[in-house]
PDB file of C-alpha atoms in Angstrom:
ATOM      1  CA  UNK A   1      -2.685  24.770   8.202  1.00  0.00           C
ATOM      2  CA  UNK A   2      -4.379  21.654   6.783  1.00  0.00           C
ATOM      3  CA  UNK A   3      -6.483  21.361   4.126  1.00  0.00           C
ATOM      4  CA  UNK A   4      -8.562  19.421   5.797  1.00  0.00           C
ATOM      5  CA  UNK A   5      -8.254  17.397   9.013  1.00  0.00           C
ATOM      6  CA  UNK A   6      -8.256  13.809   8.301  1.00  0.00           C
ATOM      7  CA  UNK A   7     -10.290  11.982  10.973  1.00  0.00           C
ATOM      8  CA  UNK A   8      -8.946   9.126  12.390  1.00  0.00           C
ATOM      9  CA  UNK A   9     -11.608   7.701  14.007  1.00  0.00           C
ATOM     10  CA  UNK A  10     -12.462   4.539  12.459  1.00  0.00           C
ATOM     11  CA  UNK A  11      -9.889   4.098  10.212  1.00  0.00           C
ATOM     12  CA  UNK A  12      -7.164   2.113   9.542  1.00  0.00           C
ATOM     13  CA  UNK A  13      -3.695   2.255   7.810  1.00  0.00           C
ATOM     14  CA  UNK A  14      -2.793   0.208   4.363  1.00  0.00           C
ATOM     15  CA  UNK A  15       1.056  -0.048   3.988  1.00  0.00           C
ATOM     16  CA  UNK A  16       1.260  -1.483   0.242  1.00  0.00           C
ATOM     17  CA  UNK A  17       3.799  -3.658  -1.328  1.00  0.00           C
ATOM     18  CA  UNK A  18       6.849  -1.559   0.678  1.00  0.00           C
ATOM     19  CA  UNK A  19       8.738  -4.295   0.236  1.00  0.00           C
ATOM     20  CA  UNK A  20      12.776  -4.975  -0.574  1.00  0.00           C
ATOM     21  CA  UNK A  21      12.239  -6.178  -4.408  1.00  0.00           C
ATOM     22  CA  UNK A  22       9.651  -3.215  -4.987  1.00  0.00           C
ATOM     23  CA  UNK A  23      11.763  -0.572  -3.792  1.00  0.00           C
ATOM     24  CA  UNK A  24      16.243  -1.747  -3.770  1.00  0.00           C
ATOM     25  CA  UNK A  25      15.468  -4.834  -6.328  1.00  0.00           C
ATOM     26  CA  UNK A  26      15.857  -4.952  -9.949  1.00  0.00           C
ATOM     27  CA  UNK A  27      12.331  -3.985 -10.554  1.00  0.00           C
ATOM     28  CA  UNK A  28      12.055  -1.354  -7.985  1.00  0.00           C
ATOM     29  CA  UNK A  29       9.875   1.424  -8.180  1.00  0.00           C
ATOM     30  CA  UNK A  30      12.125   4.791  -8.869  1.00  0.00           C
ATOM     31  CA  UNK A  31      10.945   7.185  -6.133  1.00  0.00           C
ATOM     32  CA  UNK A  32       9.906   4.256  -3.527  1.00  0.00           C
ATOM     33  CA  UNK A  33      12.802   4.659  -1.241  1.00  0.00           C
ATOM     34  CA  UNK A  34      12.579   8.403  -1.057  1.00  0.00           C
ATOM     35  CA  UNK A  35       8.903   7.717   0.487  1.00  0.00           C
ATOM     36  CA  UNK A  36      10.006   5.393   3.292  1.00  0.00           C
ATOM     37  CA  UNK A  37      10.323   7.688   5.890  1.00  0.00           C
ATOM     38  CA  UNK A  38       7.325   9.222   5.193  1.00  0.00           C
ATOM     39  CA  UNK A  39       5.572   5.812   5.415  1.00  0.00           C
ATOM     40  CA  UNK A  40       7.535   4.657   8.707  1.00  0.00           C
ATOM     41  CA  UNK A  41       6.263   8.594  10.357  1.00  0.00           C
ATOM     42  CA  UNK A  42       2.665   7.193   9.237  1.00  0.00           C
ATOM     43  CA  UNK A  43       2.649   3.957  10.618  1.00  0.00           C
ATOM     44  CA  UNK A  44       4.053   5.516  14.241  1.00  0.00           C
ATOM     45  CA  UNK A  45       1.496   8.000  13.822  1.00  0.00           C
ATOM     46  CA  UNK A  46      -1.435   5.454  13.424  1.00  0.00           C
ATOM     47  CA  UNK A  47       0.243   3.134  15.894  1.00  0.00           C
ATOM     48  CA  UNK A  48       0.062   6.135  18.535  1.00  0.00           C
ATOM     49  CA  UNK A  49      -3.408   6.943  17.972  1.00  0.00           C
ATOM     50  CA  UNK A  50      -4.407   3.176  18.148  1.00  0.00           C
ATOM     51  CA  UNK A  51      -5.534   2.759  14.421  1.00  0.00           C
ATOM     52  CA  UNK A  52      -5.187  -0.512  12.826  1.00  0.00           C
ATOM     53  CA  UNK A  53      -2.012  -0.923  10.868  1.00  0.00           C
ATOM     54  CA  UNK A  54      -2.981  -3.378   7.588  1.00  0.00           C
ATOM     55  CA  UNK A  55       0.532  -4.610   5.668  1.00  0.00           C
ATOM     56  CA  UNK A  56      -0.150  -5.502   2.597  1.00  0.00           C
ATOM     57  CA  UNK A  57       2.336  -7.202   0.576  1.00  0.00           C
ATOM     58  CA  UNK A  58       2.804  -9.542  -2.352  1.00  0.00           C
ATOM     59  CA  UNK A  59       4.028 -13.413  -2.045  1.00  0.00           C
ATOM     60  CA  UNK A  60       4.022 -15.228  -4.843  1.00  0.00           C
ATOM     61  CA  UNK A  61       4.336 -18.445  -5.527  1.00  0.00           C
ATOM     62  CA  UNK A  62       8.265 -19.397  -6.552  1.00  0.00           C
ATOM     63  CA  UNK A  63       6.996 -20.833  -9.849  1.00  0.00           C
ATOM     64  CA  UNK A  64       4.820 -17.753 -10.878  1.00  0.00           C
ATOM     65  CA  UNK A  65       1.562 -19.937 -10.736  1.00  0.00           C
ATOM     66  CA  UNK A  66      -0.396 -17.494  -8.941  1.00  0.00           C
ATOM     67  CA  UNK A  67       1.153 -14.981 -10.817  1.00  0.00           C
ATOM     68  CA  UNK A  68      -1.025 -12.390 -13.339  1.00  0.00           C
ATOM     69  CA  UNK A  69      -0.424 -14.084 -16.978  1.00  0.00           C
ATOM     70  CA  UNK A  70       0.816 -11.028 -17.633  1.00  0.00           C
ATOM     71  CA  UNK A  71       3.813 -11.113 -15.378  1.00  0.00           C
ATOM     72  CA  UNK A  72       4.212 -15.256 -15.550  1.00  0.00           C
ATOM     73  CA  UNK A  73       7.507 -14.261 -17.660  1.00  0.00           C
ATOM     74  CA  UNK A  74       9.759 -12.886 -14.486  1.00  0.00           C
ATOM     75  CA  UNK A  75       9.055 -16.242 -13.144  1.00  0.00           C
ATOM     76  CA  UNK A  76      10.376 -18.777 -14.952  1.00  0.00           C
ATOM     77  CA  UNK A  77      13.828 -20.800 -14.250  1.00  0.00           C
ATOM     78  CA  UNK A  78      16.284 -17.985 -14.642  1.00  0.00           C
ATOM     79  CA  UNK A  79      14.147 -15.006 -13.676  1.00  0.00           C
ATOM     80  CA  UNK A  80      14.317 -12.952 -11.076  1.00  0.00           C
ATOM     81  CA  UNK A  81      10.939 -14.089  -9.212  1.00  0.00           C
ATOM     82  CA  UNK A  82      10.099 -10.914  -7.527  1.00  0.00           C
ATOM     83  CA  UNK A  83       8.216 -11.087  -3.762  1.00  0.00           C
ATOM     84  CA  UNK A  84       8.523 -15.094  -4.044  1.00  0.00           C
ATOM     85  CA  UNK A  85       7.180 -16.562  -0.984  1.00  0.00           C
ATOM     86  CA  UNK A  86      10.119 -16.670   1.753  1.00  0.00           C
ATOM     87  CA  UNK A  87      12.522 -14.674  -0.435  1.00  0.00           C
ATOM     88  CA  UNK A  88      14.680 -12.264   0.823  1.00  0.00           C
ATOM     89  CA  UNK A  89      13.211  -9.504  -1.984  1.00  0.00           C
ATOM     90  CA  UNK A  90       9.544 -10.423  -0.491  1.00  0.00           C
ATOM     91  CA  UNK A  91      10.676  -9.440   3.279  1.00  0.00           C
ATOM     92  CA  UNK A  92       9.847  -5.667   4.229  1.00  0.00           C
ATOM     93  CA  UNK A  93      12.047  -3.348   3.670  1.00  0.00           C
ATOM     94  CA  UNK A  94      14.497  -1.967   6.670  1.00  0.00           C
ATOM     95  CA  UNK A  95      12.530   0.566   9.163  1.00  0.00           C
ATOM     96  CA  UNK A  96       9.065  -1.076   8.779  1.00  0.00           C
ATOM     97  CA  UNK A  97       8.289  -4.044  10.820  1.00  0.00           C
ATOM     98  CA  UNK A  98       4.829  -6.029  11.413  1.00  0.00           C
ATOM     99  CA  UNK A  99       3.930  -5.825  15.201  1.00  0.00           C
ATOM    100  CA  UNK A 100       1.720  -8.504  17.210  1.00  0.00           C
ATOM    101  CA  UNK A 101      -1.687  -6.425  16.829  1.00  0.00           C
ATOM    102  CA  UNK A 102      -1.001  -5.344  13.129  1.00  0.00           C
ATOM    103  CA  UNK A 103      -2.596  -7.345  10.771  1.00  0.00           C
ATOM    104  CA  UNK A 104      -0.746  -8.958   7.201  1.00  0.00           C
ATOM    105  CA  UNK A 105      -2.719  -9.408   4.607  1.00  0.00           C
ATOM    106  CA  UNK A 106      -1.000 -11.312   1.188  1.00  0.00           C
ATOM    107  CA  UNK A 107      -2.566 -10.400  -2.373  1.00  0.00           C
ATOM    108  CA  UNK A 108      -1.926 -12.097  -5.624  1.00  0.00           C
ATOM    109  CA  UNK A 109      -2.921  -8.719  -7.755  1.00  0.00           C
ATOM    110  CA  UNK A 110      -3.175  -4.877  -7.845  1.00  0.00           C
ATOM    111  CA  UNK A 111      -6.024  -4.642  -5.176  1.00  0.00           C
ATOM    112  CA  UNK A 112      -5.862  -5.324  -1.950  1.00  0.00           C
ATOM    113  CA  UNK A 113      -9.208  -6.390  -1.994  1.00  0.00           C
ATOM    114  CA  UNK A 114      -9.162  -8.694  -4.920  1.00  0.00           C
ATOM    115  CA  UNK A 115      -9.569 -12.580  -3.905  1.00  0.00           C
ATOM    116  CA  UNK A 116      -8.283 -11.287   0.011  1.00  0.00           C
ATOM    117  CA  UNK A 117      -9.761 -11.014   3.281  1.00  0.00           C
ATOM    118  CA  UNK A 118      -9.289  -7.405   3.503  1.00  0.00           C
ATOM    119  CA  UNK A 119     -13.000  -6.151   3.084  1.00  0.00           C
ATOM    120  CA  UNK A 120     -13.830  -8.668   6.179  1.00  0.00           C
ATOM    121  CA  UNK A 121     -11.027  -7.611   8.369  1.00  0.00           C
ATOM    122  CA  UNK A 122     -12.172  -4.033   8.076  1.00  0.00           C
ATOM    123  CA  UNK A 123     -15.947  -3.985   8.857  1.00  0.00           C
ATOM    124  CA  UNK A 124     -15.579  -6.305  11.746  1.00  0.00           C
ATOM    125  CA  UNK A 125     -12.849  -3.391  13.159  1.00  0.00           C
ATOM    126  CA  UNK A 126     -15.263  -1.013  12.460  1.00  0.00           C
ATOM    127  CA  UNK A 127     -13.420   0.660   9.777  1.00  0.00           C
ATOM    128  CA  UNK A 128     -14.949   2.746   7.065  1.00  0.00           C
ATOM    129  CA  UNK A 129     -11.942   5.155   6.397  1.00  0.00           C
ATOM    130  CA  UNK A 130      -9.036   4.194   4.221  1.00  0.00           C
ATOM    131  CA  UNK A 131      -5.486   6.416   4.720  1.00  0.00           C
ATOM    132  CA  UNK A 132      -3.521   4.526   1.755  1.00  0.00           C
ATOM    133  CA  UNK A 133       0.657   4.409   1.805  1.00  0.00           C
ATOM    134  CA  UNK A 134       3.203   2.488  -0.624  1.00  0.00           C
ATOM    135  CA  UNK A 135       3.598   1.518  -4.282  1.00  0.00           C
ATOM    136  CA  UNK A 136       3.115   1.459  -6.442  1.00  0.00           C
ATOM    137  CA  UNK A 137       0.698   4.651  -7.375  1.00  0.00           C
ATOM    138  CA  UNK A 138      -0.702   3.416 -10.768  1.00  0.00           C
ATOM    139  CA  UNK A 139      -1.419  -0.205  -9.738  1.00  0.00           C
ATOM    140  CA  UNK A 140      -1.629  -1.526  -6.412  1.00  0.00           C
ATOM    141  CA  UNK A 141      -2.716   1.779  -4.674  1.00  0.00           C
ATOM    142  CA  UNK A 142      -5.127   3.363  -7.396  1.00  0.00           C
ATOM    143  CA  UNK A 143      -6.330   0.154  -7.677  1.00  0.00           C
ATOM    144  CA  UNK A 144      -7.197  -0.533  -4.054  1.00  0.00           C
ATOM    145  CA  UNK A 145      -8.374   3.299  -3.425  1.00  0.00           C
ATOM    146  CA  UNK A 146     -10.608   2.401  -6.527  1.00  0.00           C
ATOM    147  CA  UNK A 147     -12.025  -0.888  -4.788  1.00  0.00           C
ATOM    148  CA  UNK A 148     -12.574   1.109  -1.001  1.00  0.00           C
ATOM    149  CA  UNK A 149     -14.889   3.584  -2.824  1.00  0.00           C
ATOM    150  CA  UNK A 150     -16.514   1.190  -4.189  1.00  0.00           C
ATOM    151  CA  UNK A 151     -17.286  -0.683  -1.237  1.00  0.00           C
ATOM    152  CA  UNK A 152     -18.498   2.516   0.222  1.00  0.00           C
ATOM    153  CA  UNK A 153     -15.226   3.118   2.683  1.00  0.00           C
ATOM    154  CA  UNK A 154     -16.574   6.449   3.712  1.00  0.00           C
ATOM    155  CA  UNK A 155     -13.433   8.060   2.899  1.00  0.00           C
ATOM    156  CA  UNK A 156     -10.251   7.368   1.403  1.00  0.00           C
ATOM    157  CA  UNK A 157      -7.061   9.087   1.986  1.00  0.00           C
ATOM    158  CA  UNK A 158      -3.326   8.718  -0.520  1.00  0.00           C
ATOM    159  CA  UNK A 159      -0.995  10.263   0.812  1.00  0.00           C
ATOM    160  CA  UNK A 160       0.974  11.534  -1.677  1.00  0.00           C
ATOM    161  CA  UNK A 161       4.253  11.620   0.030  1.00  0.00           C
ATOM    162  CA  UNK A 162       4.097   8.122   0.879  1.00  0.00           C
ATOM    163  CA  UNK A 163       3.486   6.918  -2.127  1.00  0.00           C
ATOM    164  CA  UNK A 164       5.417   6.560  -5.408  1.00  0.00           C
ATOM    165  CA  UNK A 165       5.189   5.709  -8.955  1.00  0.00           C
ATOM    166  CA  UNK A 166       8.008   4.610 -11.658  1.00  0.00           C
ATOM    167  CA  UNK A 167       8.248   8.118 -12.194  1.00  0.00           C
ATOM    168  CA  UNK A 168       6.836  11.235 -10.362  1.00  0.00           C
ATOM    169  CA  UNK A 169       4.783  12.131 -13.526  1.00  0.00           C
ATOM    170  CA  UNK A 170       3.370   8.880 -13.584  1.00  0.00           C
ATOM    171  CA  UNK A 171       2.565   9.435 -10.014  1.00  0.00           C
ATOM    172  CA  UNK A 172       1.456  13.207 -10.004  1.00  0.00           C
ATOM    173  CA  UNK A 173      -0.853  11.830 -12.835  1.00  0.00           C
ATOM    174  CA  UNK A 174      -2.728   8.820 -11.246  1.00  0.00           C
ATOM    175  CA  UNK A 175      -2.934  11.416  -7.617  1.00  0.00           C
ATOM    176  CA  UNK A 176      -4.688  13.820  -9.993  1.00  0.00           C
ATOM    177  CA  UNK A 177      -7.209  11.291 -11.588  1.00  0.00           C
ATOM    178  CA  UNK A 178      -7.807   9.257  -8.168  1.00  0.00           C
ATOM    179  CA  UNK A 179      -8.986  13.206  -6.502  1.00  0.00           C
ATOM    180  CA  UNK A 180     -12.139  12.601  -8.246  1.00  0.00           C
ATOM    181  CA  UNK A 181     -12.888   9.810  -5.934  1.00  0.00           C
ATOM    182  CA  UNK A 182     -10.134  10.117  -3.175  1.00  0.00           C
ATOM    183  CA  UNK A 183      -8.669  12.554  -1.058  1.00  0.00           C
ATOM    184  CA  UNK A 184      -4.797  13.141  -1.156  1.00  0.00           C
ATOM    185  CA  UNK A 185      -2.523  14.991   1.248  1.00  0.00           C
ATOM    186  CA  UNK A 186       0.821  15.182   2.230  1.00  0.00           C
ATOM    187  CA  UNK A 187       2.115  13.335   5.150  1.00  0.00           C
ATOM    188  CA  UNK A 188       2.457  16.964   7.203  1.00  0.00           C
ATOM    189  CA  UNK A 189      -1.573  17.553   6.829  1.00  0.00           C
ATOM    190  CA  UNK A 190      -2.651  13.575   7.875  1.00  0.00           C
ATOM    191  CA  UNK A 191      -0.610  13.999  11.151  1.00  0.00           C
ATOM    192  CA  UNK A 192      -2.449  17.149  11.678  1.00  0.00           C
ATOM    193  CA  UNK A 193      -6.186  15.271  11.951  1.00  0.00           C
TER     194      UNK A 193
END
């Protein structure tokens, strides 16, 4: 049985950064294609209950301009240019697909939130719970779990099995630290709600 029942009403889905250079390329995340099936069962499961589906994903500039300084150096003329705008490395990754009433959303940085749209989008759905999937655990997602509590989201959801780290230490470690603010459950208990 559940540890708790997540309730779906009002909330919406954040799919972060699952995209081909974040979990095949050359600076994938380790664990991120053992979570895409997890994260494809969560997206049919919010699909079938009518919950917004928000894709998040990265597209840079080719050039690195919009880039964080820190980061400017995979960028330059003989780089690798990860997520650059109409790359094949920015496109999703095989088994997840944007439909007509899901809604894209393209960040520059860690949060979803930062410099984005996102905040909007959500209070004129009616949103005000969060259920959080991708990578990568100590950036993009603690980061925009972080940012939803802070705009008062009344709750927000990781779930852990659809989200991944470099490493699964890395990632049991940032899961532990975001439960004082966030809840986290596998994929099994969300479907249950």
């Amino acid at each position: 049985m559940a540890a708790f029942e997540l309730n779906w009403k009002n909330t919406a889905l954040l799919v972060i950064d699952m995209q081909k250079d974040f979990i095949y390329g050359p600076i994938c995340v380790k664990d991120g294609e053992a979570i895409v099936p997890n994260v494809i069962k969560a997206v049919e499961v919010a699909r079938s209950r009518s919950i917004p589906v928000v894709w998040v994903v990265r597209e840079h500039d080719p050039l690195g301009r919009d880039v964080e300084l820190c980061r400017r150096h995979f960028y330059s003329a003989d780089k690798l240019k990860p997520a650059a705008k109409g790359s094949v490395g920015a496109e999703l990754v095989e088994g997840l697909m944007i439909k007509d009433d899901d809604y894209k959303l393209v960040k520059t940085r860690f949060s979803a939130f930062f410099n984005t749209h996102l905040h909007s989008y959500l209070q004129g759905a009616g949103v005000n719970n969060l259920v959080i999937t991708g990578v990568q655990t100590p950036n993009c997602i603690r980061q925009t779990a972080f940012d939803a509590v802070a705009f008062d989201y009344h709750t927000v959801t990781v779930i852990v099995d659809a989200t991944a780290a470099a490493t699964s230490d890395i990632h049991n470690v940032i899961v532990i630290i975001g439960h004082s603010v966030t809840r986290r459950c596998p994929f099994e208990d969300c479907d249950a709600g």
